Short mmCIF file of C-alpha atoms and ligand atoms in Angstrom, two decimals:
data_model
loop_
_atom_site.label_atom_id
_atom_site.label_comp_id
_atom_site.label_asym_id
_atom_site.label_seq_id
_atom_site.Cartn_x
_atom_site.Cartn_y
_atom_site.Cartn_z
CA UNK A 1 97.90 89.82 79.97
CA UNK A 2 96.18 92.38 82.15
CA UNK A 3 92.70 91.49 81.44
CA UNK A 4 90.45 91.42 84.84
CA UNK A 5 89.13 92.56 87.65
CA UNK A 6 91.50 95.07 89.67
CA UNK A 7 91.23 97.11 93.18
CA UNK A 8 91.94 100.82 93.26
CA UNK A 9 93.67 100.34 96.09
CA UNK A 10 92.62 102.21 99.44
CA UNK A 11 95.25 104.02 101.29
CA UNK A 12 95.17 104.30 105.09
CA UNK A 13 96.36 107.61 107.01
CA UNK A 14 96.55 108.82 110.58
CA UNK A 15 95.38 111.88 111.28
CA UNK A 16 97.87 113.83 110.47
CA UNK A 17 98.11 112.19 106.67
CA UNK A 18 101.04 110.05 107.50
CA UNK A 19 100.48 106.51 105.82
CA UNK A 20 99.78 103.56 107.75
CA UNK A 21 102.29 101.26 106.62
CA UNK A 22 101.03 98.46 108.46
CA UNK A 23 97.45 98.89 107.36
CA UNK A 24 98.33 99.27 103.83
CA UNK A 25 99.97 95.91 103.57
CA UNK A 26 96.97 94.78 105.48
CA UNK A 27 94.69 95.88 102.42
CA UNK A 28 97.01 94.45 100.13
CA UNK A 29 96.41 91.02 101.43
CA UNK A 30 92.89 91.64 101.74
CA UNK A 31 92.76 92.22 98.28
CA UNK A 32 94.66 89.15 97.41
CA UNK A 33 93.73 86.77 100.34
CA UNK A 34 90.37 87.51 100.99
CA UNK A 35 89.04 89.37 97.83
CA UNK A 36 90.64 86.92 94.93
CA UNK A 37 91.12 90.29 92.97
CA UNK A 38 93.47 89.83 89.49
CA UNK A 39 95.67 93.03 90.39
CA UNK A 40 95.56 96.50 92.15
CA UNK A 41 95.52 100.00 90.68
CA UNK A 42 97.64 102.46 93.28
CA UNK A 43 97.66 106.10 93.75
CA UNK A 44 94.48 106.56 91.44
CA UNK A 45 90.90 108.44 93.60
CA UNK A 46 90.84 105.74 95.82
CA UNK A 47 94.23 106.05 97.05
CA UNK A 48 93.38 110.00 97.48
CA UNK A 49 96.82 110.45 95.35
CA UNK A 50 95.43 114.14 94.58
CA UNK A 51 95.86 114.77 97.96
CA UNK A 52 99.49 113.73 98.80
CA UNK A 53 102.97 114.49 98.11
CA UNK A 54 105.73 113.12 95.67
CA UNK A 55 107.20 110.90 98.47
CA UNK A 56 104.47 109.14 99.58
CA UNK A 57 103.02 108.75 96.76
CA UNK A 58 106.61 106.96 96.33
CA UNK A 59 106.33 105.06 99.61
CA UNK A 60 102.94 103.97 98.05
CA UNK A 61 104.05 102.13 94.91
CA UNK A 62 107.21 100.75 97.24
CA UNK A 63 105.08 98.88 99.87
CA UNK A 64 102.68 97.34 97.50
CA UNK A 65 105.07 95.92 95.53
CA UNK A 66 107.10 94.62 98.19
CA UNK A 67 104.03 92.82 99.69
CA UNK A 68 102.15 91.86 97.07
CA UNK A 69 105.26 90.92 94.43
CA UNK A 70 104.56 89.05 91.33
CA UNK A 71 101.27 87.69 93.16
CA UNK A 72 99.29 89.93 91.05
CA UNK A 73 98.95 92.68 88.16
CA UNK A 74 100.04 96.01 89.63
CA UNK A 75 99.36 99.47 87.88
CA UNK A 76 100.72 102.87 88.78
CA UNK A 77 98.77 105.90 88.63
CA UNK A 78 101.22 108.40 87.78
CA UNK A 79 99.12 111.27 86.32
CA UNK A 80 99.99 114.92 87.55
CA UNK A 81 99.66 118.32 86.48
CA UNK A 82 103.59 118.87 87.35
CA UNK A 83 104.19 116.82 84.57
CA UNK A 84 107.96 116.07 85.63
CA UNK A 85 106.37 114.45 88.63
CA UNK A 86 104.43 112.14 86.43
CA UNK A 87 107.88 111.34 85.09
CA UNK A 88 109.61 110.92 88.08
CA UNK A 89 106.82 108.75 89.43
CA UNK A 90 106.53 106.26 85.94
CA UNK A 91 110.32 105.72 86.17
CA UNK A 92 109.92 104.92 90.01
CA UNK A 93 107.17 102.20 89.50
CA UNK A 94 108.85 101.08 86.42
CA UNK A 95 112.24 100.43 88.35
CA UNK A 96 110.33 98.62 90.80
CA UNK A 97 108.49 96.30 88.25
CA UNK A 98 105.20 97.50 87.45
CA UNK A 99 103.43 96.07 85.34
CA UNK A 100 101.54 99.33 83.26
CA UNK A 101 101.65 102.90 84.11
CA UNK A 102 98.54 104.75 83.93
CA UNK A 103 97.97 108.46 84.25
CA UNK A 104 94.55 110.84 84.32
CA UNK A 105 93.90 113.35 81.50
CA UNK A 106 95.40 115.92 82.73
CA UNK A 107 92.49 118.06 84.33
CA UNK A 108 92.09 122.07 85.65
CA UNK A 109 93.61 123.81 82.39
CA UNK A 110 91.44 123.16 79.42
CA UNK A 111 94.49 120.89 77.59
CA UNK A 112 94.48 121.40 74.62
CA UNK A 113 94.14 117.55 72.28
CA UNK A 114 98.12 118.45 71.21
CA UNK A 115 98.55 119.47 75.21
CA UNK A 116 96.83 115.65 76.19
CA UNK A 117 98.93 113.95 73.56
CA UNK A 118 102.08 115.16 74.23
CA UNK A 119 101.45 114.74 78.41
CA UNK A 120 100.91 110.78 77.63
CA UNK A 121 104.05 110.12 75.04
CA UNK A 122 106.40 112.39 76.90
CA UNK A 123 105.99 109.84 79.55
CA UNK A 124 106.07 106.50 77.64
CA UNK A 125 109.11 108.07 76.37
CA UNK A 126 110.61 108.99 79.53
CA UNK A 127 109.34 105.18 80.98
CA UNK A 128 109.48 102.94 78.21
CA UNK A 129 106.80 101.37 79.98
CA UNK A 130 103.05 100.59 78.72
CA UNK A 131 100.53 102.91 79.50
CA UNK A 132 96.18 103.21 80.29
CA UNK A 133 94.81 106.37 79.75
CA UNK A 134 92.30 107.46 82.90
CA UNK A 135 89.29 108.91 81.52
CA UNK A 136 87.46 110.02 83.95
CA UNK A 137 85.41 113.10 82.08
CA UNK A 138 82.89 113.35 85.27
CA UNK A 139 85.75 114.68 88.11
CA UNK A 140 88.25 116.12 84.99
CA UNK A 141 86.30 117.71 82.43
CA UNK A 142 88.16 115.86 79.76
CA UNK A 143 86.13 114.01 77.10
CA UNK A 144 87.96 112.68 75.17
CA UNK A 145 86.18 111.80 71.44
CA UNK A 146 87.01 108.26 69.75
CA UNK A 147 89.17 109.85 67.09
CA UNK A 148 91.30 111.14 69.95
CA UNK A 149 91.62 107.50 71.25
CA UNK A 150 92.19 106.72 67.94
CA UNK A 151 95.25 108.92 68.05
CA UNK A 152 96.70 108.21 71.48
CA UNK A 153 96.34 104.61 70.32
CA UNK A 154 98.64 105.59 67.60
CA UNK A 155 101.70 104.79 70.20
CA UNK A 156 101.65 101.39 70.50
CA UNK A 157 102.55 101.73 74.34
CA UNK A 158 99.66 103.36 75.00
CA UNK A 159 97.52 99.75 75.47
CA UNK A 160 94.32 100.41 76.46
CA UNK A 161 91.67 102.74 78.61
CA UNK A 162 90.47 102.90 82.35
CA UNK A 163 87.03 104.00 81.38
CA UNK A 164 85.24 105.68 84.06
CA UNK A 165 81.98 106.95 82.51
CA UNK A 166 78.60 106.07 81.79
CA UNK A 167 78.32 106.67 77.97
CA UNK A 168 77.64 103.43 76.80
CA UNK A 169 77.80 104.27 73.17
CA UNK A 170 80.88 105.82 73.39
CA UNK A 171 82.03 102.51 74.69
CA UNK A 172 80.93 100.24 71.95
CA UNK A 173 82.60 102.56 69.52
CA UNK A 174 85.78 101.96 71.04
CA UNK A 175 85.17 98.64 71.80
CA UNK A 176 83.84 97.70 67.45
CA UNK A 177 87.07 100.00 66.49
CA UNK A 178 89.84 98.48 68.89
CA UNK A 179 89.26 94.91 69.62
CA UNK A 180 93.04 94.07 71.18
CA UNK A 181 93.03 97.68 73.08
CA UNK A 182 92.45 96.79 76.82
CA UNK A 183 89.40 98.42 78.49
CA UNK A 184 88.95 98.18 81.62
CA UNK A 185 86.05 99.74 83.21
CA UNK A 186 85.54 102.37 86.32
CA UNK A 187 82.03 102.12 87.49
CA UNK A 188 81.33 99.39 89.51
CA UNK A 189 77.93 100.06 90.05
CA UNK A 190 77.47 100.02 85.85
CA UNK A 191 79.67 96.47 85.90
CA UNK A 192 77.27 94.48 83.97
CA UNK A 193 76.65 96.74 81.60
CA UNK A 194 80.34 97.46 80.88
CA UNK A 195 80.87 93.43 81.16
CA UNK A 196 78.13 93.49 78.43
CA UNK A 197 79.82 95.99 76.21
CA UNK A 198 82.76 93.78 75.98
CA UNK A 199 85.26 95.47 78.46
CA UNK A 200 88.41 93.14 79.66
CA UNK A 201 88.07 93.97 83.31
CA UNK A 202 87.35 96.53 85.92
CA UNK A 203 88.93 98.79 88.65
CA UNK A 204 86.85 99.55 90.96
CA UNK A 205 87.39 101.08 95.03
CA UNK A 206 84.28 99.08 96.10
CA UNK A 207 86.43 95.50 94.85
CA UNK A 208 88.51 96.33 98.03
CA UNK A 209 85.62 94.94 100.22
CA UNK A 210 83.11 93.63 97.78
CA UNK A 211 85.46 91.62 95.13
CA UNK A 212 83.96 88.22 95.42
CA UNK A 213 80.77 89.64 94.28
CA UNK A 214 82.40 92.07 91.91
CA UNK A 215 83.64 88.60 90.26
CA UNK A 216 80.74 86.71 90.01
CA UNK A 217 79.05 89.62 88.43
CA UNK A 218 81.59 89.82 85.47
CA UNK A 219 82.12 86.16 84.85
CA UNK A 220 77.77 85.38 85.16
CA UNK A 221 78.08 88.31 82.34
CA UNK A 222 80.28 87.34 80.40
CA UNK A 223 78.63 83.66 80.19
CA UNK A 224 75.49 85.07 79.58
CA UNK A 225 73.94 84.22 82.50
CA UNK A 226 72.43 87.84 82.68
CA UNK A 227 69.61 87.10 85.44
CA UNK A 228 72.06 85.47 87.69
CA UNK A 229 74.96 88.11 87.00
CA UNK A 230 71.73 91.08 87.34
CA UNK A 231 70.89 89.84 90.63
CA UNK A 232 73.83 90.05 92.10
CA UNK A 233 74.41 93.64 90.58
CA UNK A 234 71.21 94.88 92.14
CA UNK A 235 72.69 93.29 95.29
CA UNK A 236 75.53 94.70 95.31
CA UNK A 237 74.24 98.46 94.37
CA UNK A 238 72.27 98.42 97.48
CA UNK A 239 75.55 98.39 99.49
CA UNK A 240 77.26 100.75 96.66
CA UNK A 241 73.94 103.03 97.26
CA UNK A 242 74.99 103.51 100.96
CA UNK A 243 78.75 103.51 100.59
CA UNK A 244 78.23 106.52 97.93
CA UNK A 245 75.01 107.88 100.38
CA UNK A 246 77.80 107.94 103.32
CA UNK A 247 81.12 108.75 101.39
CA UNK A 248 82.50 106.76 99.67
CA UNK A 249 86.59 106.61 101.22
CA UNK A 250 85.69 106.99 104.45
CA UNK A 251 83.20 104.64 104.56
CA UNK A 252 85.15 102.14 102.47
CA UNK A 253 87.98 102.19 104.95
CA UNK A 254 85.49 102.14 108.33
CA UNK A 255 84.00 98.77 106.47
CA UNK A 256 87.95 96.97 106.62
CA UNK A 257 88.03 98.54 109.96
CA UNK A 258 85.56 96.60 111.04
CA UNK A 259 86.85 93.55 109.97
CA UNK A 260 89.62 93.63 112.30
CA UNK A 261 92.20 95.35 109.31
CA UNK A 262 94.41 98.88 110.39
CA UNK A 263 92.49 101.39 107.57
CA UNK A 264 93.08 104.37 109.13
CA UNK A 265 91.39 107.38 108.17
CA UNK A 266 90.47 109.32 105.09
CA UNK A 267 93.17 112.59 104.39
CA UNK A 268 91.64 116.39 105.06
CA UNK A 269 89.88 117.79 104.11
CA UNK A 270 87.95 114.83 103.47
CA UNK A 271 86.12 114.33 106.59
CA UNK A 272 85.84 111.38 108.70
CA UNK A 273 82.35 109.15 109.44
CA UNK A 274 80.66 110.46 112.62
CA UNK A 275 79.46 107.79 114.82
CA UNK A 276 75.62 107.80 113.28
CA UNK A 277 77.87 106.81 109.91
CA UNK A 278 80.28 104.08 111.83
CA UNK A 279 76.64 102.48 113.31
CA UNK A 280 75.52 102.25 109.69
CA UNK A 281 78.76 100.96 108.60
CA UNK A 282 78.36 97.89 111.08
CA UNK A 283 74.59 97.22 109.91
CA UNK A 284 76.06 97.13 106.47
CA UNK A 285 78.60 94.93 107.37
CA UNK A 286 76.64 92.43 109.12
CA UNK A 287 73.56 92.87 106.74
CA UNK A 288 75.89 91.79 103.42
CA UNK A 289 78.40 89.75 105.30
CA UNK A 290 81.18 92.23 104.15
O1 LIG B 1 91.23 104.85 92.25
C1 LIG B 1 90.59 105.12 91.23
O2 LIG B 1 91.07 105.78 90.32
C2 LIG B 1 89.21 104.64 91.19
O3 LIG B 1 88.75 104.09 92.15
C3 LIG B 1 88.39 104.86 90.06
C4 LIG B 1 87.08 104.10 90.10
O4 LIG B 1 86.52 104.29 88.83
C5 LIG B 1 86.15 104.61 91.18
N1 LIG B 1 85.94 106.00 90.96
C6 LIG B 1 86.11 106.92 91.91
C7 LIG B 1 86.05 108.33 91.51
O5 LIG B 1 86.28 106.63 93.09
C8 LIG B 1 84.88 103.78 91.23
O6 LIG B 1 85.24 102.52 91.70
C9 LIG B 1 83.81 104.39 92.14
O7 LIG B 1 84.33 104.68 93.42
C10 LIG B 1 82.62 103.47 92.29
O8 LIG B 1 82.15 103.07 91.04
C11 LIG B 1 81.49 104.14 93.09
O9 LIG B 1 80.92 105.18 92.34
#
């Protein structure tokens, strides 16, 4: 099953944007070792796929799965607006075991319903493998309505949602109209509430440093323990506050950094931490024993 809590995993670069390959198995284990996270979502925002090419995104899916094996659940972003990339990309990951594809709405043009549908079974066709839609409506525009769900769910590959948005009501719909679809939610600072609504699991970028915390959160929530689980929410917010006050990649990688692990840098144009933002990073660090 692919129910639980998942990474988006971080990529590290130099910086010239070459990956560190080193590094990246470094976050790998972090994620498994030190983190106790249930799988890793690659190439999605927090591996900044939208800002790298066809090979490495390639290289990507190659060295996680040769570090991390059948340790954990692995899911491949594939989504592209070259849509035979997206192809080229599922079969890739799906030749090296993946578990699930996933792929954004397809964002930029305004996609047409017909335009989405077809984008999503052209490449469960081309894959044969399972697939979790990424809606993400605040960074693509694409809202997608519960009748539209209703229709991608009509391909039983497609098995579930990466839900990154805050409409809570939108949510329970889905949730009340597709009990065995998987959801697996994309805020982590909204984790409780999502736990709350009944979602199977997260992905989250902050799980790469914060997981432990991440997981007590969902399982106090899911008990019913809501104090207990709230408590360490508003905990871990105040770190999210400073991560997202900072930037969020950059800062995300300078906090592995400073635990000794090769994170590299963010890819321009995204800009690096200056030193006022690496001192922060440290207080953070020591502050919430990162
Ligand atoms: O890699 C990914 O696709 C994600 O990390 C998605 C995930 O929903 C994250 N969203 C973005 C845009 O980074 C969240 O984990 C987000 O960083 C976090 O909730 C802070 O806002």
């Amino acid at each position: 099953m692919m129910k639980g809590l998942y990474s988006a995993l971080l990529v590290p670069f130099d910086k010239e944007g070459n990956i560190l390959e080193s590094g990246l198995r470094q976050i790998v284990r972090q994620n498994i070792d030190v983190q106790g996270i249930d799988g890793l979502y690659i190439n999605g925002s927090s591996g900044e796929n939208f800002l790298i090419n066809t090979e490495q995104k390639k290289r990507v899916f190659e060295i996680v799965k040769d570090e991390a094996g059948d340790e954990i659940k692995l899911i491949a972003q594939v989504g592209a607006l070259d849509l035979n990339e997206s192809i080229e990309l599922g079969k890739f990951a799906t030749s090296l075991g993946y578990d699930a594809l996933s792929a954004v709405t397809p964002f930029y043009y305004p996609f047409s319903f017909e335009e989405i549908k077809y984008y999503y079974n052209a490449i469960i066709e081309a894959t044969g493998n399972d697939m979790i839609i990424y809606s993400i409506p605040a960074l693509t525009g694409v809202n997608l309505s519960i009748q539209q769900f209703e229709e991608l769910f009509e391909n039983e590959k497609v098995i579930g949602i990466k839900y990154t948005a805050a409409d809570f009501f939108l949510l329970e719909r889905i949730r009340k109209a597709f009990p065995d679809k998987l959801i697996l939610s994309g805020f982590d600072e909204m984790l409780i509430q999502a736990a709350i609504s009944g979602v199977d699991g997260a992905i989250g970028s902050t799980y790469n440093i914060n997981g432990q915390r991440a997981r007590k959160i969902f399982e106090l929530a899911k008990q019913g323990n809501i104090q207990e689980a709230y408590d360490i929410q508003h905990e871990t917010n105040d770190i999210i506050e400073q991560v997202l006050a900072l930037g969020i990649y950059p800062t995300l990688k300078a906090v592995l950094s400073a635990k000794g692990i090769e994170a590299g840098e963010v890819k321009r144009p995204l800009a690096p931490l200056d030193n006022e933002g690496l001192e922060k990073v440290k207080s953070l660090v020591s502050k919430y024993n990162l």
